[in-house]
Amino acid sequence: MKKMIPYYQKKKIYGFLFITPWLVGFLLFFVVPFVQSCLYAFQDLSPAPEGMTGEWIGTFNFSYALFRDTEFLIQCAGSLKDLVTVPLILVYSICFAMLLKKEYVGRTTMRAIAFLPVIIGSGVLMDILKTDVFSTGVKGAETAYLFSGGGLTSLFTAMGLSQDIIGFINNVISRIFDLTWRSGVQILLFLAGLHNIPSYVYEAADIEGANALEQFFKITLPMLTPMILLNIVYSVIDIFSDFGNSIIKMIYNMAFTNMRFGYSSALSILYFLMIGVVLVIVYLIMKRFIVQAED
């Protein structure tokens, strides 16, 4: 008689099969290059006809980056300023997700539109947009004419508005596009978190006479804290790994323009560690506010 596989074992097998392509890609395109970069960081590499030749120099590349290359430290400090965008992304994503959760005609279309920047931001479409529309790259897309509100400047001037007000309006328009561009995944995660909140909790709150604002701060926001932490982590990594980031450009130019592959690898390792430290700090701050739902 053939032995039957228990249902929970089948779920484990199916789950493993689903993540197998990701595991293969992770090993080939992350683990292997990461190990190679770690080895390169301790060498002085130079191109040769037969490939790369390297001389082992120990921790010289790291000490040079930390104690002699002031440009790298300046760029690291400057990249930390981009983190001020994270709270704006979270607020925007929560508000948008709550709108998408409501029942109305065209809700599915609106959800697709909200996730559209994530689809556009990958693959061939992004390469086309970087070259044609977003001439300044992804990070500078908000300054492109199409999304900067520059076309409205003449109209605002004709209306007699001051340059300060016009500049403020243009900045708001640019910021809205930037938030929309960066919030696709966060909106999807918050939407999943909202659907995971039991409806009977809101029903009990209605019976107790709680208004919408009280329900949001007493029920919705606490129940979303795990998703808030997840979205903070995702947003931080997304901002630091943006190709328009000055450190990313510095690492890229150091390798493929200056041909200093060993030093470029050392910079990438240090940058990786800096991101890890930021994420640990975020976790230590956020873990005390996480609310775990009881079964």
Short mmCIF file of C-alpha atoms in Angstrom, two decimals:
data_model
loop_
_atom_site.label_atom_id
_atom_site.label_comp_id
_atom_site.label_asym_id
_atom_site.label_seq_id
_atom_site.Cartn_x
_atom_site.Cartn_y
_atom_site.Cartn_z
CA MET A 1 0.00 0.00 0.00
CA LYS A 2 1.35 3.41 -1.03
CA LYS A 3 2.18 5.64 1.90
CA MET A 4 0.28 8.95 1.89
CA ILE A 5 2.19 12.15 2.49
CA PRO A 6 0.60 14.29 5.24
CA TYR A 7 -0.93 17.57 4.14
CA TYR A 8 1.48 19.73 6.14
CA GLN A 9 4.41 17.92 4.52
CA LYS A 10 2.93 18.59 1.08
CA LYS A 11 2.68 22.28 1.97
CA LYS A 12 6.37 22.32 2.89
CA ILE A 13 7.32 20.60 -0.37
CA TYR A 14 5.19 22.96 -2.47
CA GLY A 15 6.59 25.97 -0.64
CA PHE A 16 10.15 24.80 -1.24
CA LEU A 17 9.42 24.23 -4.95
CA PHE A 18 8.02 27.75 -5.25
CA ILE A 19 11.13 29.38 -3.72
CA THR A 20 13.64 27.13 -5.54
CA PRO A 21 14.07 29.54 -8.52
CA TRP A 22 14.70 32.39 -6.06
CA LEU A 23 17.23 30.29 -4.12
CA VAL A 24 19.10 29.42 -7.31
CA GLY A 25 19.18 33.08 -8.35
CA PHE A 26 20.24 34.11 -4.84
CA LEU A 27 23.17 31.69 -4.88
CA LEU A 28 24.31 32.51 -8.42
CA PHE A 29 23.76 36.27 -8.50
CA PHE A 30 24.31 37.30 -4.88
CA VAL A 31 26.27 34.79 -2.81
CA VAL A 32 28.92 34.03 -5.43
CA PRO A 33 29.54 37.72 -6.38
CA PHE A 34 29.52 38.68 -2.69
CA VAL A 35 32.21 36.12 -1.85
CA GLN A 36 34.26 37.27 -4.84
CA SER A 37 33.93 40.90 -3.74
CA CYS A 38 35.12 39.99 -0.25
CA LEU A 39 38.22 38.36 -1.75
CA TYR A 40 38.84 41.26 -4.13
CA ALA A 41 38.60 43.78 -1.28
CA PHE A 42 41.87 42.46 0.19
CA GLN A 43 43.75 42.65 -3.11
CA ASP A 44 45.17 45.22 -5.49
CA LEU A 45 43.60 44.09 -8.76
CA SER A 46 44.55 45.13 -12.25
CA PRO A 47 43.28 43.97 -15.64
CA ALA A 48 45.50 41.63 -17.64
CA PRO A 49 45.18 39.82 -20.99
CA GLU A 50 44.42 36.53 -19.22
CA GLY A 51 41.93 38.17 -16.85
CA MET A 52 42.40 39.88 -13.48
CA THR A 53 45.67 39.75 -11.62
CA GLY A 54 45.81 40.61 -7.95
CA GLU A 55 48.33 41.23 -5.19
CA TRP A 56 47.29 40.52 -1.61
CA ILE A 57 47.50 43.77 0.39
CA GLY A 58 45.45 42.88 3.47
CA THR A 59 43.22 45.58 4.92
CA PHE A 60 44.87 48.49 3.10
CA ASN A 61 41.79 49.22 0.96
CA PHE A 62 39.56 49.44 4.05
CA SER A 63 41.96 51.65 6.02
CA TYR A 64 42.40 53.93 3.03
CA ALA A 65 38.63 54.32 2.63
CA LEU A 66 38.05 55.05 6.33
CA PHE A 67 41.04 57.23 7.19
CA ARG A 68 42.34 58.76 3.96
CA ASP A 69 39.54 58.93 1.41
CA THR A 70 37.43 61.78 2.82
CA GLU A 71 35.15 61.71 -0.23
CA PHE A 72 33.75 58.30 0.72
CA LEU A 73 32.87 59.38 4.27
CA ILE A 74 31.26 62.57 2.98
CA GLN A 75 29.14 60.59 0.52
CA CYS A 76 28.12 58.17 3.31
CA ALA A 77 27.01 61.04 5.51
CA GLY A 78 25.14 62.61 2.61
CA SER A 79 23.30 59.38 1.81
CA LEU A 80 21.92 59.26 5.35
CA LYS A 81 20.01 62.46 4.61
CA ASP A 82 17.90 60.53 2.10
CA LEU A 83 16.37 58.59 5.00
CA VAL A 84 14.10 61.56 5.77
CA THR A 85 12.01 60.29 2.84
CA VAL A 86 11.13 57.05 4.67
CA PRO A 87 8.47 58.54 7.02
CA LEU A 88 6.84 60.30 4.06
CA ILE A 89 6.76 57.03 2.11
CA LEU A 90 5.15 55.22 5.05
CA VAL A 91 2.44 57.86 5.58
CA TYR A 92 1.70 58.05 1.86
CA SER A 93 1.58 54.23 1.54
CA ILE A 94 -0.75 53.77 4.51
CA CYS A 95 -3.17 56.43 3.24
CA PHE A 96 -3.14 55.03 -0.28
CA ALA A 97 -3.57 51.44 0.96
CA MET A 98 -6.60 52.45 3.04
CA LEU A 99 -8.14 54.05 -0.03
CA LEU A 100 -7.51 50.92 -2.09
CA LYS A 101 -9.08 48.70 0.58
CA LYS A 102 -12.46 50.38 0.27
CA GLU A 103 -15.07 48.89 -2.07
CA TYR A 104 -15.79 50.97 -5.17
CA VAL A 105 -15.95 50.62 -8.93
CA GLY A 106 -12.50 50.39 -10.50
CA ARG A 107 -10.71 49.34 -7.32
CA THR A 108 -8.75 46.59 -9.14
CA THR A 109 -7.59 49.08 -11.78
CA MET A 110 -6.45 51.50 -9.09
CA ARG A 111 -4.49 48.74 -7.38
CA ALA A 112 -2.75 47.92 -10.66
CA ILE A 113 -1.89 51.59 -11.18
CA ALA A 114 -0.47 51.84 -7.65
CA PHE A 115 1.87 48.91 -8.38
CA LEU A 116 2.77 50.15 -11.87
CA PRO A 117 5.98 51.99 -10.80
CA VAL A 118 7.40 48.71 -9.51
CA ILE A 119 6.76 47.05 -12.87
CA ILE A 120 8.16 50.00 -14.82
CA GLY A 121 11.18 50.21 -12.51
CA SER A 122 12.52 46.84 -13.64
CA GLY A 123 13.81 45.37 -16.85
CA VAL A 124 13.85 46.87 -20.31
CA LEU A 125 11.25 49.57 -19.57
CA MET A 126 13.46 51.14 -16.93
CA ASP A 127 16.43 51.21 -19.30
CA ILE A 128 14.32 53.03 -21.89
CA LEU A 129 13.00 55.53 -19.35
CA LYS A 130 16.45 56.19 -17.93
CA THR A 131 17.71 57.10 -21.41
CA ASP A 132 14.72 58.97 -22.83
CA VAL A 133 12.29 60.40 -20.27
CA PHE A 134 14.26 60.34 -17.03
CA SER A 135 17.42 61.84 -18.44
CA THR A 136 18.83 62.32 -14.95
CA GLY A 137 18.21 58.74 -13.84
CA VAL A 138 15.71 57.25 -11.40
CA LYS A 139 16.77 59.37 -8.46
CA GLY A 140 16.52 62.51 -10.56
CA ALA A 141 13.26 61.58 -12.24
CA GLU A 142 11.37 64.05 -10.10
CA THR A 143 13.41 66.89 -11.63
CA ALA A 144 12.55 65.91 -15.20
CA TYR A 145 10.32 68.44 -17.00
CA LEU A 146 7.41 66.02 -17.29
CA PHE A 147 7.11 65.60 -13.52
CA SER A 148 8.49 68.85 -12.13
CA GLY A 149 5.50 71.08 -12.70
CA GLY A 150 7.70 73.25 -14.93
CA GLY A 151 4.94 73.38 -17.51
CA LEU A 152 2.73 75.17 -14.98
CA THR A 153 5.29 77.79 -14.01
CA SER A 154 4.26 80.22 -16.75
CA LEU A 155 0.60 79.80 -15.76
CA PHE A 156 1.36 80.49 -12.09
CA THR A 157 3.46 83.51 -13.06
CA ALA A 158 0.62 84.89 -15.17
CA MET A 159 -1.67 84.49 -12.15
CA GLY A 160 0.62 86.79 -10.20
CA LEU A 161 1.94 84.18 -7.73
CA SER A 162 5.30 84.86 -6.13
CA GLN A 163 8.36 82.76 -6.95
CA ASP A 164 8.35 81.32 -3.43
CA ILE A 165 4.82 79.98 -3.85
CA ILE A 166 5.59 78.67 -7.34
CA GLY A 167 8.69 76.93 -6.01
CA PHE A 168 6.69 75.40 -3.18
CA ILE A 169 4.03 74.08 -5.59
CA ASN A 170 6.66 72.61 -7.91
CA ASN A 171 8.35 70.95 -4.95
CA VAL A 172 5.04 69.40 -3.85
CA ILE A 173 4.39 68.07 -7.36
CA SER A 174 7.91 66.62 -7.52
CA ARG A 175 7.56 65.07 -4.06
CA ILE A 176 4.21 63.45 -4.94
CA PHE A 177 5.73 61.79 -7.98
CA ASP A 178 8.77 60.65 -6.01
CA LEU A 179 6.58 59.15 -3.26
CA THR A 180 4.36 57.42 -5.80
CA TRP A 181 7.40 56.04 -7.59
CA ARG A 182 8.88 54.57 -4.41
CA SER A 183 5.69 53.34 -2.71
CA GLY A 184 4.42 50.51 -4.93
CA VAL A 185 5.64 47.58 -2.82
CA GLN A 186 4.88 49.36 0.45
CA ILE A 187 1.27 49.99 -0.61
CA LEU A 188 0.87 46.31 -1.51
CA LEU A 189 2.26 45.19 1.86
CA PHE A 190 0.10 47.61 3.82
CA LEU A 191 -2.93 46.48 1.82
CA ALA A 192 -2.19 42.87 2.77
CA GLY A 193 -1.82 43.94 6.41
CA LEU A 194 -5.16 45.77 6.33
CA HIS A 195 -6.94 42.70 4.97
CA ASN A 196 -5.36 40.63 7.73
CA ILE A 197 -7.03 42.68 10.47
CA PRO A 198 -10.20 40.81 11.59
CA SER A 199 -13.41 42.63 10.75
CA TYR A 200 -14.95 41.73 14.12
CA VAL A 201 -12.44 44.02 15.83
CA TYR A 202 -13.91 47.01 13.98
CA GLU A 203 -17.44 45.76 14.66
CA ALA A 204 -16.71 45.66 18.39
CA ALA A 205 -15.26 49.16 18.19
CA ASP A 206 -18.41 50.41 16.43
CA ILE A 207 -20.55 48.94 19.19
CA GLU A 208 -18.42 50.72 21.78
CA GLY A 209 -18.94 54.00 19.92
CA ALA A 210 -15.40 54.51 18.61
CA ASN A 211 -15.19 56.90 15.66
CA ALA A 212 -13.04 56.39 12.55
CA LEU A 213 -10.08 58.33 13.93
CA GLU A 214 -10.07 56.36 17.19
CA GLN A 215 -10.32 53.08 15.28
CA PHE A 216 -7.33 54.05 13.15
CA PHE A 217 -5.05 54.91 16.09
CA LYS A 218 -6.30 52.20 18.45
CA ILE A 219 -6.78 49.31 16.00
CA THR A 220 -5.43 49.85 12.48
CA LEU A 221 -2.08 51.46 13.28
CA PRO A 222 -1.08 49.05 16.10
CA MET A 223 -2.10 46.01 14.02
CA LEU A 224 0.00 47.32 11.12
CA THR A 225 3.20 47.70 13.16
CA PRO A 226 4.76 44.44 11.80
CA MET A 227 4.15 45.72 8.26
CA ILE A 228 5.49 49.14 9.24
CA LEU A 229 8.77 47.55 10.33
CA LEU A 230 8.92 45.49 7.13
CA ASN A 231 8.26 48.54 4.99
CA ILE A 232 10.86 50.61 6.83
CA VAL A 233 13.46 47.92 6.14
CA TYR A 234 12.43 47.69 2.50
CA SER A 235 12.40 51.49 2.04
CA VAL A 236 15.82 51.93 3.64
CA ILE A 237 17.35 49.26 1.40
CA ASP A 238 15.57 50.67 -1.65
CA ILE A 239 16.89 54.19 -1.00
CA PHE A 240 20.44 53.06 -0.31
CA SER A 241 20.54 50.77 -3.38
CA ASP A 242 19.10 53.30 -5.83
CA PHE A 243 21.40 53.66 -8.83
CA GLY A 244 21.19 57.43 -8.47
CA ASN A 245 22.76 57.16 -5.01
CA SER A 246 26.09 59.00 -4.97
CA ILE A 247 27.92 56.14 -3.22
CA ILE A 248 26.64 53.61 -5.77
CA LYS A 249 27.94 55.85 -8.55
CA MET A 250 31.26 56.28 -6.72
CA ILE A 251 31.68 52.51 -6.35
CA TYR A 252 30.74 51.94 -9.98
CA ASN A 253 33.10 54.63 -11.33
CA MET A 254 35.92 53.45 -9.10
CA ALA A 255 35.71 49.99 -10.67
CA PHE A 256 34.84 50.60 -14.31
CA THR A 257 36.30 54.07 -14.87
CA ASN A 258 39.38 54.12 -12.63
CA MET A 259 39.90 50.33 -12.89
CA ARG A 260 40.45 50.04 -9.11
CA PHE A 261 38.45 46.87 -8.66
CA GLY A 262 39.92 45.94 -5.28
CA TYR A 263 39.24 49.34 -3.77
CA SER A 264 35.76 49.39 -5.28
CA SER A 265 35.04 46.03 -3.66
CA ALA A 266 36.21 47.37 -0.30
CA LEU A 267 33.91 50.38 -0.65
CA SER A 268 30.96 48.12 -1.45
CA ILE A 269 31.66 45.96 1.62
CA LEU A 270 31.85 49.03 3.87
CA TYR A 271 28.66 50.40 2.36
CA PHE A 272 26.97 47.03 2.93
CA LEU A 273 28.02 47.10 6.59
CA MET A 274 26.75 50.67 6.96
CA ILE A 275 23.33 49.63 5.67
CA GLY A 276 23.36 46.68 8.08
CA VAL A 277 24.07 48.99 11.03
CA VAL A 278 21.21 51.30 10.02
CA LEU A 279 18.82 48.35 9.80
CA VAL A 280 19.89 47.04 13.22
CA ILE A 281 19.25 50.47 14.75
CA VAL A 282 15.83 50.59 13.06
CA TYR A 283 14.96 47.16 14.44
CA LEU A 284 16.08 48.00 17.98
CA ILE A 285 13.96 51.16 17.94
CA MET A 286 10.88 49.54 16.38
CA LYS A 287 10.75 46.20 18.18
CA ARG A 288 9.25 47.73 21.35
CA PHE A 289 6.31 49.08 19.34
CA ILE A 290 5.48 45.87 17.44
CA VAL A 291 2.03 44.47 18.24
CA GLN A 292 1.62 40.76 17.58
CA ALA A 293 -1.90 39.64 16.73
CA GLU A 294 -3.24 36.82 18.89
CA ASP A 295 -4.83 33.78 17.27
#
